[in-house]
Amino acid sequence: MKIELPDPFIEHINSKGEYFYSELSVFSKKPSENTGNPNSERSVDHHPTSHISDDGIEINTESVVNILGEEIVKTFPNPDNDTYVGFKDEKLEEYSTFIDSLAKRKEIRDLLSDKYLDKLVFQWLKEKYLKSSEVTLTKYIIKNSENDIKPFRIAFPIQNLFIDSSFSVGNCKFTFLRQNLFDDLEEHYQKEHGKEPSKTHQWLRDNFQGKVIAYHELIAEQDKAIEIAKREAEKSLVGLRFYSPSAKLPKLISTVGFFESNIVPATHVFAFSEGLPDFVINPKINGQPFWNITAQEIKRMEDLSMYLIDDLLKKSELTDFQETLTNCLFLLDKSITSSDIQDKLVFLLVCLETLLLKDSGEPIKKSIGLRLSFLGFEDIEDRKKVLEYLSEAYKYRSSYIHHGRRTDIDDDLLTYFQAHVRTAILESLHKMDEFDTKLSFLNYLDDLVLTGDKA
């Protein structure tokens, strides 16, 4: 696929390319001992073949990074005179800013990653310097990226999830890796290399055959495809976990997520008594960490308005109110996946404040309490109960946040409170296309409070 760019932008990029070409610096190559301070943020990533420039900074054949992983020197070798050519310090920062702005252009941002653009632009500088290439920067980017921009299906293995059949959430589809995929991989390897499959093939089969994946299909170069697909998969997992057992029972910890990203917490113990010890693994988790989604489970999620979350996650452009609701889903998910009870409560309250507060000047408990009590509750006693539980929740949060007291939180309170946070989000989702801004939605709720009606 070929990138199309407007003429004014082409001229701008070409002029920026010529500018950075004129700003290339030459560094001499002098072997020296490592002089970096490993405790300094400016210390560099040292390599056996590294060298020191005239001003004492270490130069690698490609780049130098500090202890934070930030590039502080970027060079290419000049074999003709044994020097290195590139950028460092302020000029490297200026170059990096240019790459960032280029990657954010609407014609490029969904097709090429900043990493890929950096590689292309710096390769163009290298060829222009060493080979006196006359190709403009935009022509170089368009020509070299054309074959790399292609259709991809990016799939992420999902741990601790079992499904009976495929289904979609947001822009991702959940399915599983079948045996024939691994058979085809091994058959292809045998034809290409004329020998039996490697240990890697067996490891792939042992770890992933039959496992659930979440995949997203798109057109881009590979790094950008992975970046976008991961973002979509994360959103889809947030939407899916909204209906998980952990969302209904807060003391259950959700471990459904990207492969090896949500490890079941456990304590590893050597228990000595007589002679050799027993080795014991004590999982620090409540209940069953696996989630099996049957056809009946999918039907249950559909009956609980899963289509609303699905619709929200599929939107490419969000209104202010829809963006607020998306943030609330992620905050609730932080509570669902947290292994710490106090943190669960804090994320629930932050979620409510994000959804139901107009600004920092409002009285928090009163404003949230009244608006929350009118989201899904008709009976006045139920509305009073919401206010009581909210007041209790803020007492626990204050004890934890302001005084560092890890008080045991009542199970019924947390279960009841999380259920009402979920209800508030679902009720709000029903209005996501009716109101453009969070403020207009909250004004609507305030009118309900005055009239006593249900949302």
Short mmCIF file of C-alpha atoms in Angstrom, two decimals:
data_model
loop_
_atom_site.label_atom_id
_atom_site.label_comp_id
_atom_site.label_asym_id
_atom_site.label_seq_id
_atom_site.Cartn_x
_atom_site.Cartn_y
_atom_site.Cartn_z
CA MET A 1 0.00 0.00 0.00
CA LYS A 2 1.31 3.42 -0.96
CA ILE A 3 1.13 6.44 1.34
CA GLU A 4 -0.51 9.53 -0.17
CA LEU A 5 0.79 12.89 1.09
CA PRO A 6 -0.31 16.46 0.18
CA ASP A 7 2.21 18.55 -1.77
CA PRO A 8 2.79 21.20 0.95
CA PHE A 9 3.59 18.47 3.47
CA ILE A 10 5.94 16.77 1.00
CA GLU A 11 7.87 20.03 0.60
CA HIS A 12 8.00 20.50 4.37
CA ILE A 13 9.34 16.99 5.02
CA ASN A 14 11.92 17.27 2.25
CA SER A 15 13.19 20.58 3.64
CA LYS A 16 13.38 19.08 7.16
CA GLY A 17 15.34 16.17 5.73
CA GLU A 18 17.86 18.51 4.10
CA TYR A 19 18.11 20.49 7.35
CA PHE A 20 18.95 17.42 9.47
CA TYR A 21 21.41 16.26 6.81
CA SER A 22 23.23 19.59 7.12
CA GLU A 23 23.28 19.22 10.92
CA LEU A 24 25.01 15.81 11.01
CA SER A 25 28.07 15.78 13.29
CA VAL A 26 31.24 13.73 12.92
CA PHE A 27 32.69 11.94 15.96
CA SER A 28 36.22 10.56 16.11
CA LYS A 29 36.83 6.98 17.20
CA LYS A 30 39.13 6.59 20.23
CA PRO A 31 39.27 3.37 22.30
CA SER A 32 38.98 4.09 26.00
CA GLU A 33 37.99 2.54 29.29
CA ASN A 34 34.40 2.80 30.57
CA THR A 35 34.05 6.10 32.42
CA GLY A 36 30.27 6.21 32.90
CA ASN A 37 28.69 6.48 36.32
CA PRO A 38 26.15 3.61 36.63
CA ASN A 39 24.11 5.58 39.18
CA SER A 40 23.67 8.62 36.96
CA GLU A 41 20.66 9.13 34.72
CA ARG A 42 23.14 10.18 32.06
CA SER A 43 25.22 7.02 32.30
CA VAL A 44 25.28 5.07 29.05
CA ASP A 45 24.60 1.52 28.01
CA HIS A 46 28.12 0.14 27.69
CA HIS A 47 29.28 -2.26 24.97
CA PRO A 48 32.65 -4.03 24.53
CA THR A 49 33.22 -2.25 21.21
CA SER A 50 32.24 1.22 22.39
CA HIS A 51 34.43 4.28 21.99
CA ILE A 52 34.80 7.81 23.36
CA SER A 53 34.34 10.94 21.27
CA ASP A 54 36.47 14.08 21.58
CA ASP A 55 34.22 15.50 24.29
CA GLY A 56 34.35 12.32 26.37
CA ILE A 57 30.93 10.79 25.65
CA GLU A 58 30.75 7.13 24.76
CA ILE A 59 29.86 6.33 21.14
CA ASN A 60 28.48 3.00 19.89
CA THR A 61 28.30 2.01 16.23
CA GLU A 62 24.56 2.74 16.24
CA SER A 63 23.41 4.50 19.41
CA VAL A 64 24.00 5.11 23.09
CA VAL A 65 21.28 5.00 25.73
CA ASN A 66 21.29 6.17 29.32
CA ILE A 67 20.14 4.19 32.32
CA LEU A 68 16.51 5.16 31.58
CA GLY A 69 16.75 3.68 28.09
CA GLU A 70 16.77 7.12 26.46
CA GLU A 71 18.92 7.61 23.38
CA ILE A 72 21.59 10.26 23.94
CA VAL A 73 23.75 9.56 20.87
CA LYS A 74 22.63 8.19 17.48
CA THR A 75 25.27 7.49 14.82
CA PHE A 76 26.25 5.41 11.81
CA PRO A 77 29.84 4.39 11.01
CA ASN A 78 31.78 5.92 8.14
CA PRO A 79 34.13 3.15 6.95
CA ASP A 80 36.16 5.52 4.75
CA ASN A 81 37.81 7.42 7.61
CA ASP A 82 36.97 5.39 10.70
CA THR A 83 34.58 7.98 12.17
CA TYR A 84 30.95 8.04 13.33
CA VAL A 85 28.29 10.39 11.97
CA GLY A 86 25.05 11.39 13.62
CA PHE A 87 23.39 13.41 16.38
CA LYS A 88 23.64 13.88 20.12
CA ASP A 89 22.25 16.09 22.89
CA GLU A 90 20.00 18.97 21.73
CA LYS A 91 20.26 18.09 18.05
CA LEU A 92 19.20 14.51 18.76
CA GLU A 93 16.24 15.83 20.77
CA GLU A 94 15.27 18.04 17.82
CA TYR A 95 15.55 15.06 15.45
CA SER A 96 13.42 12.90 17.78
CA THR A 97 10.76 15.63 17.98
CA PHE A 98 10.64 15.68 14.18
CA ILE A 99 10.13 11.90 14.05
CA ASP A 100 7.33 12.14 16.64
CA SER A 101 5.52 14.87 14.69
CA LEU A 102 5.92 12.90 11.45
CA ALA A 103 4.46 9.78 13.06
CA LYS A 104 1.38 11.76 14.22
CA ARG A 105 0.40 13.01 10.76
CA LYS A 106 -3.09 11.75 9.88
CA GLU A 107 -1.83 10.23 6.60
CA ILE A 108 0.83 8.24 8.47
CA ARG A 109 -0.24 7.65 12.09
CA ASP A 110 -2.27 4.47 11.39
CA LEU A 111 0.24 2.99 8.94
CA LEU A 112 3.80 3.55 10.22
CA SER A 113 5.21 3.48 13.75
CA ASP A 114 7.64 6.08 15.06
CA LYS A 115 10.23 3.30 15.40
CA TYR A 116 9.82 2.38 11.74
CA LEU A 117 9.98 6.02 10.61
CA ASP A 118 13.10 6.60 12.69
CA LYS A 119 14.76 3.65 10.99
CA LEU A 120 13.80 4.88 7.50
CA VAL A 121 14.76 8.53 8.04
CA PHE A 122 18.11 7.70 9.61
CA GLN A 123 18.83 5.18 6.84
CA TRP A 124 18.08 7.93 4.29
CA LEU A 125 20.54 10.23 6.08
CA LYS A 126 23.16 7.48 6.05
CA GLU A 127 22.74 6.74 2.32
CA LYS A 128 22.76 10.43 1.44
CA TYR A 129 25.95 10.95 3.45
CA LEU A 130 27.84 7.84 2.34
CA LYS A 131 26.49 7.37 -1.20
CA SER A 132 25.47 10.94 -2.13
CA SER A 133 21.93 9.75 -2.79
CA GLU A 134 19.72 12.31 -4.58
CA VAL A 135 16.38 10.71 -3.58
CA THR A 136 14.21 13.06 -1.53
CA LEU A 137 13.17 12.00 1.97
CA THR A 138 9.46 11.65 1.16
CA LYS A 139 10.14 9.53 -1.94
CA TYR A 140 12.44 7.35 0.14
CA ILE A 141 9.80 6.86 2.86
CA ILE A 142 6.98 6.15 0.38
CA LYS A 143 9.04 3.74 -1.77
CA ASN A 144 10.56 1.77 1.10
CA SER A 145 7.34 1.49 3.11
CA GLU A 146 5.09 0.48 0.24
CA ASN A 147 5.75 -3.26 0.51
CA ASP A 148 5.75 -3.24 4.31
CA ILE A 149 2.26 -1.75 4.61
CA LYS A 150 0.06 -4.81 4.18
CA PRO A 151 -2.82 -6.72 5.78
CA PHE A 152 -2.08 -8.29 9.16
CA ARG A 153 -4.00 -10.42 11.61
CA ILE A 154 -2.35 -9.70 14.95
CA ALA A 155 -3.24 -12.27 17.62
CA PHE A 156 -2.46 -12.19 21.35
CA PRO A 157 -2.65 -15.37 23.44
CA ILE A 158 -4.96 -14.90 26.43
CA GLN A 159 -4.24 -16.77 29.64
CA ASN A 160 -6.70 -18.34 32.07
CA LEU A 161 -9.62 -18.08 29.62
CA PHE A 162 -11.55 -20.95 28.04
CA ILE A 163 -14.29 -20.55 25.45
CA ASP A 164 -16.72 -22.92 23.74
CA SER A 165 -16.98 -20.88 20.54
CA SER A 166 -15.64 -17.71 18.94
CA PHE A 167 -17.11 -14.30 19.72
CA SER A 168 -16.22 -10.61 19.37
CA VAL A 169 -15.84 -7.78 21.85
CA GLY A 170 -15.12 -4.34 20.45
CA ASN A 171 -12.75 -4.57 17.48
CA CYS A 172 -11.24 -7.93 18.47
CA LYS A 173 -12.37 -11.49 17.97
CA PHE A 174 -11.77 -14.16 20.62
CA THR A 175 -11.11 -17.64 19.25
CA PHE A 176 -8.56 -20.40 19.82
CA LEU A 177 -5.43 -21.75 18.13
CA ARG A 178 -6.30 -25.03 16.48
CA GLN A 179 -4.06 -28.07 15.98
CA ASN A 180 -3.89 -27.64 12.20
CA LEU A 181 -2.06 -24.31 12.59
CA PHE A 182 0.84 -26.00 14.40
CA ASP A 183 0.75 -28.94 11.96
CA ASP A 184 1.11 -26.48 9.07
CA LEU A 185 3.96 -24.63 10.82
CA GLU A 186 5.92 -27.85 11.30
CA GLU A 187 5.20 -29.07 7.75
CA HIS A 188 6.39 -25.74 6.31
CA TYR A 189 9.58 -25.93 8.39
CA GLN A 190 10.30 -29.47 7.17
CA LYS A 191 9.85 -28.44 3.53
CA GLU A 192 12.00 -25.31 3.91
CA HIS A 193 14.85 -26.85 5.94
CA GLY A 194 14.65 -30.56 5.15
CA LYS A 195 14.73 -31.62 8.79
CA GLU A 196 12.45 -32.32 11.73
CA PRO A 197 10.76 -29.43 13.56
CA SER A 198 12.85 -27.71 16.21
CA LYS A 199 12.34 -27.53 19.96
CA THR A 200 10.80 -24.10 19.41
CA HIS A 201 7.98 -25.64 17.40
CA GLN A 202 7.30 -28.12 20.18
CA TRP A 203 7.36 -25.31 22.76
CA LEU A 204 4.85 -23.33 20.70
CA ARG A 205 2.57 -26.36 20.43
CA ASP A 206 2.84 -27.24 24.13
CA ASN A 207 2.12 -23.69 25.27
CA PHE A 208 -0.43 -22.41 22.77
CA GLN A 209 -2.30 -25.21 20.98
CA GLY A 210 -5.95 -24.92 22.02
CA LYS A 211 -5.35 -21.65 23.85
CA VAL A 212 -7.59 -18.61 23.42
CA ILE A 213 -6.37 -15.66 21.37
CA ALA A 214 -7.75 -12.16 20.79
CA TYR A 215 -7.00 -10.93 17.29
CA HIS A 216 -7.46 -7.72 15.31
CA GLU A 217 -7.18 -7.35 11.52
CA LEU A 218 -5.77 -4.21 9.93
CA ILE A 219 -3.44 -2.77 7.28
CA ALA A 220 -0.13 -1.24 8.44
CA GLU A 221 3.56 -2.05 8.74
CA GLN A 222 4.18 -4.74 11.34
CA ASP A 223 5.31 -2.62 14.30
CA LYS A 224 2.36 -0.27 13.86
CA ALA A 225 -0.02 -3.18 13.36
CA ILE A 226 1.11 -4.71 16.66
CA GLU A 227 0.85 -1.34 18.46
CA ILE A 228 -2.73 -0.73 17.27
CA ALA A 229 -3.85 -4.33 17.72
CA LYS A 230 -2.54 -4.44 21.29
CA ARG A 231 -4.43 -1.26 22.13
CA GLU A 232 -7.62 -2.76 20.69
CA ALA A 233 -7.05 -6.07 22.51
CA GLU A 234 -6.57 -4.24 25.81
CA LYS A 235 -9.87 -2.43 25.28
CA SER A 236 -11.63 -5.69 24.41
CA LEU A 237 -10.26 -7.39 27.53
CA VAL A 238 -11.51 -4.50 29.66
CA GLY A 239 -14.95 -4.91 28.10
CA LEU A 240 -14.90 -8.67 28.61
CA ARG A 241 -13.72 -8.53 32.23
CA PHE A 242 -16.64 -6.19 33.00
CA TYR A 243 -18.73 -9.40 33.00
CA SER A 244 -16.19 -11.70 34.67
CA PRO A 245 -16.82 -13.49 37.99
CA SER A 246 -14.35 -11.04 39.58
CA ALA A 247 -16.61 -8.14 38.58
CA LYS A 248 -19.43 -9.65 40.63
CA LEU A 249 -17.32 -10.92 43.52
CA PRO A 250 -14.56 -8.40 44.32
CA LYS A 251 -12.58 -10.81 46.51
CA LEU A 252 -11.93 -12.92 43.41
CA ILE A 253 -8.86 -11.72 41.52
CA SER A 254 -9.14 -11.70 37.74
CA THR A 255 -6.07 -13.22 36.07
CA VAL A 256 -7.51 -13.25 32.55
CA GLY A 257 -5.19 -11.22 30.35
CA PHE A 258 -2.28 -11.30 27.91
CA PHE A 259 -0.12 -14.43 28.17
CA GLU A 260 2.10 -14.23 31.28
CA SER A 261 1.03 -10.63 31.99
CA ASN A 262 -1.30 -11.45 34.89
CA ILE A 263 0.56 -14.05 36.93
CA VAL A 264 -1.40 -15.73 39.71
CA PRO A 265 0.23 -14.35 42.88
CA ALA A 266 1.78 -17.05 45.04
CA THR A 267 4.31 -17.57 47.82
CA HIS A 268 7.10 -20.08 47.16
CA VAL A 269 8.23 -21.86 50.32
CA PHE A 270 10.94 -24.32 51.38
CA ALA A 271 9.45 -26.08 54.44
CA PHE A 272 12.19 -27.69 56.55
CA SER A 273 11.25 -30.29 59.16
CA GLU A 274 13.57 -33.27 59.09
CA GLY A 275 16.17 -33.73 56.39
CA LEU A 276 15.35 -32.37 52.95
CA PRO A 277 12.64 -29.71 52.74
CA ASP A 278 9.27 -29.83 51.04
CA PHE A 279 8.80 -27.24 48.33
CA VAL A 280 5.37 -25.62 48.57
CA ILE A 281 3.59 -23.09 46.38
CA ASN A 282 0.76 -21.33 48.19
CA PRO A 283 -1.40 -19.36 45.76
CA LYS A 284 -2.38 -15.98 47.24
CA ILE A 285 -5.69 -15.88 45.44
CA ASN A 286 -9.34 -16.39 46.29
CA GLY A 287 -11.42 -18.78 44.21
CA GLN A 288 -10.81 -20.19 40.74
CA PRO A 289 -8.50 -18.01 38.58
CA PHE A 290 -9.81 -19.49 35.31
CA TRP A 291 -12.87 -18.26 33.45
CA ASN A 292 -14.79 -20.60 31.18
CA ILE A 293 -17.11 -18.73 28.83
CA THR A 294 -19.87 -21.03 27.61
CA ALA A 295 -22.65 -20.25 25.14
CA GLN A 296 -24.92 -19.68 28.15
CA GLU A 297 -22.40 -17.22 29.61
CA ILE A 298 -22.33 -15.24 26.37
CA LYS A 299 -26.14 -15.15 26.39
CA ARG A 300 -26.05 -13.84 29.97
CA MET A 301 -23.61 -11.08 28.99
CA GLU A 302 -25.79 -10.13 26.04
CA ASP A 303 -28.83 -9.92 28.33
CA LEU A 304 -26.83 -7.53 30.55
CA SER A 305 -26.38 -5.02 27.72
CA MET A 306 -22.97 -6.13 26.51
CA TYR A 307 -23.84 -4.57 23.16
CA LEU A 308 -23.45 -1.12 24.78
CA ILE A 309 -19.82 -1.76 25.76
CA ASP A 310 -19.22 -3.39 22.39
CA ASP A 311 -20.57 -0.30 20.59
CA LEU A 312 -18.45 2.06 22.72
CA LEU A 313 -15.23 0.10 22.15
CA LYS A 314 -15.77 0.04 18.39
CA LYS A 315 -15.99 3.83 18.08
CA SER A 316 -12.95 5.48 16.49
CA GLU A 317 -14.01 9.04 17.40
CA LEU A 318 -15.33 9.70 20.91
CA THR A 319 -17.39 12.54 22.33
CA ASP A 320 -16.38 14.01 25.67
CA PHE A 321 -18.98 11.88 27.45
CA GLN A 322 -17.97 8.69 25.62
CA GLU A 323 -14.33 9.30 26.50
CA THR A 324 -15.36 9.67 30.16
CA LEU A 325 -17.22 6.35 30.00
CA THR A 326 -14.20 4.66 28.41
CA ASN A 327 -11.98 5.97 31.21
CA CYS A 328 -14.48 4.66 33.76
CA LEU A 329 -14.38 1.18 32.21
CA PHE A 330 -10.59 1.15 32.53
CA LEU A 331 -10.72 2.39 36.13
CA LEU A 332 -13.27 -0.26 37.07
CA ASP A 333 -11.04 -2.82 35.37
CA LYS A 334 -8.15 -1.69 37.59
CA SER A 335 -10.32 -2.62 40.55
CA ILE A 336 -11.34 -5.95 39.03
CA THR A 337 -7.74 -7.00 38.32
CA SER A 338 -6.15 -5.63 41.50
CA SER A 339 -5.06 -8.17 44.13
CA ASP A 340 -5.21 -5.58 46.93
CA ILE A 341 -8.60 -4.99 48.59
CA GLN A 342 -7.80 -1.39 49.56
CA ASP A 343 -6.69 -0.61 46.01
CA LYS A 344 -9.90 -2.14 44.69
CA LEU A 345 -11.94 0.30 46.75
CA VAL A 346 -9.79 3.27 45.76
CA PHE A 347 -10.20 2.52 42.04
CA LEU A 348 -13.97 2.15 42.48
CA LEU A 349 -14.18 5.58 44.11
CA VAL A 350 -11.94 7.19 41.50
CA CYS A 351 -14.18 5.65 38.85
CA LEU A 352 -17.25 7.23 40.45
CA GLU A 353 -15.55 10.61 40.82
CA THR A 354 -14.56 10.48 37.14
CA LEU A 355 -18.13 9.74 36.11
CA LEU A 356 -20.20 11.80 38.54
CA LEU A 357 -18.23 14.92 39.55
CA LYS A 358 -18.45 18.12 37.51
CA ASP A 359 -15.27 19.63 38.92
CA SER A 360 -13.01 19.70 41.97
CA GLY A 361 -15.12 22.42 43.59
CA GLU A 362 -18.15 20.19 44.18
CA PRO A 363 -18.76 18.51 47.56
CA ILE A 364 -17.64 14.98 46.72
CA LYS A 365 -19.79 12.66 48.80
CA LYS A 366 -23.00 14.67 48.47
CA SER A 367 -22.70 15.21 44.71
CA ILE A 368 -21.68 11.64 43.91
CA GLY A 369 -24.15 10.14 46.36
CA LEU A 370 -27.22 11.92 45.02
CA ARG A 371 -26.36 11.28 41.36
CA LEU A 372 -25.41 7.64 42.00
CA SER A 373 -28.63 6.97 43.91
CA PHE A 374 -30.66 8.01 40.85
CA LEU A 375 -28.77 5.74 38.43
CA GLY A 376 -30.78 2.52 38.47
CA PHE A 377 -32.74 2.93 41.72
CA GLU A 378 -36.40 3.83 42.08
CA ASP A 379 -37.18 2.95 45.71
CA ILE A 380 -36.30 5.68 48.20
CA GLU A 381 -34.94 3.13 50.71
CA ASP A 382 -32.59 1.76 48.07
CA ARG A 383 -31.39 5.29 47.33
CA LYS A 384 -30.76 5.89 51.05
CA LYS A 385 -28.79 2.66 51.21
CA VAL A 386 -26.55 3.84 48.36
CA LEU A 387 -25.72 6.98 50.33
CA GLU A 388 -24.92 4.94 53.47
CA TYR A 389 -22.59 2.57 51.60
CA LEU A 390 -20.87 5.46 49.84
CA SER A 391 -20.21 7.17 53.17
CA GLU A 392 -18.71 3.94 54.58
CA ALA A 393 -16.54 3.48 51.50
CA TYR A 394 -15.06 6.97 51.86
CA LYS A 395 -14.26 6.28 55.53
CA TYR A 396 -12.22 3.24 54.51
CA ARG A 397 -10.51 5.18 51.74
CA SER A 398 -9.62 8.07 54.05
CA SER A 399 -8.18 5.66 56.62
CA TYR A 400 -6.04 4.03 53.91
CA ILE A 401 -4.99 7.08 51.86
CA HIS A 402 -4.49 9.66 54.60
CA HIS A 403 -3.45 7.53 57.57
CA GLY A 404 -1.95 4.40 55.98
CA ARG A 405 -4.30 2.09 57.87
CA ARG A 406 -5.01 -1.15 56.03
CA THR A 407 -8.35 -1.82 57.72
CA ASP A 408 -10.20 -4.98 56.72
CA ILE A 409 -12.98 -3.91 54.39
CA ASP A 410 -16.38 -5.51 54.91
CA ASP A 411 -17.04 -8.07 52.13
CA ASP A 412 -20.68 -7.09 51.80
CA LEU A 413 -19.77 -3.42 51.46
CA LEU A 414 -17.25 -4.05 48.68
CA THR A 415 -19.55 -6.45 46.82
CA TYR A 416 -22.54 -4.13 47.09
CA PHE A 417 -20.50 -1.06 46.19
CA GLN A 418 -18.82 -2.61 43.14
CA ALA A 419 -22.20 -3.83 41.88
CA HIS A 420 -23.56 -0.29 42.02
CA VAL A 421 -20.53 1.15 40.25
CA ARG A 422 -21.14 -1.35 37.42
CA THR A 423 -24.82 -0.43 37.39
CA ALA A 424 -23.97 3.28 37.21
CA ILE A 425 -21.69 2.68 34.22
CA LEU A 426 -24.29 0.55 32.42
CA GLU A 427 -27.05 3.09 33.04
CA SER A 428 -24.76 5.85 31.76
CA LEU A 429 -23.88 3.81 28.66
CA HIS A 430 -27.55 3.86 27.69
CA LYS A 431 -27.19 7.66 27.40
CA MET A 432 -23.80 7.77 25.63
CA ASP A 433 -25.29 8.83 22.27
CA GLU A 434 -27.82 11.18 23.83
CA PHE A 435 -25.32 13.54 25.53
CA ASP A 436 -22.12 14.88 23.95
CA THR A 437 -20.49 16.05 27.18
CA LYS A 438 -20.23 14.73 30.70
CA LEU A 439 -21.49 18.07 31.99
CA SER A 440 -24.75 17.84 30.03
CA PHE A 441 -25.27 14.30 31.35
CA LEU A 442 -24.69 15.42 34.95
CA ASN A 443 -27.08 18.35 34.50
CA TYR A 444 -29.64 15.79 33.35
CA LEU A 445 -29.01 13.73 36.51
CA ASP A 446 -29.35 16.83 38.67
CA ASP A 447 -32.76 17.51 37.12
CA LEU A 448 -33.75 13.93 38.01
CA VAL A 449 -32.68 14.49 41.60
CA LEU A 450 -34.94 17.53 41.79
CA THR A 451 -37.94 15.76 40.24
CA GLY A 452 -37.34 12.39 41.95
CA ASP A 453 -37.51 10.45 38.68
CA LYS A 454 -35.35 7.44 37.69
CA ALA A 455 -32.62 7.79 35.07
#
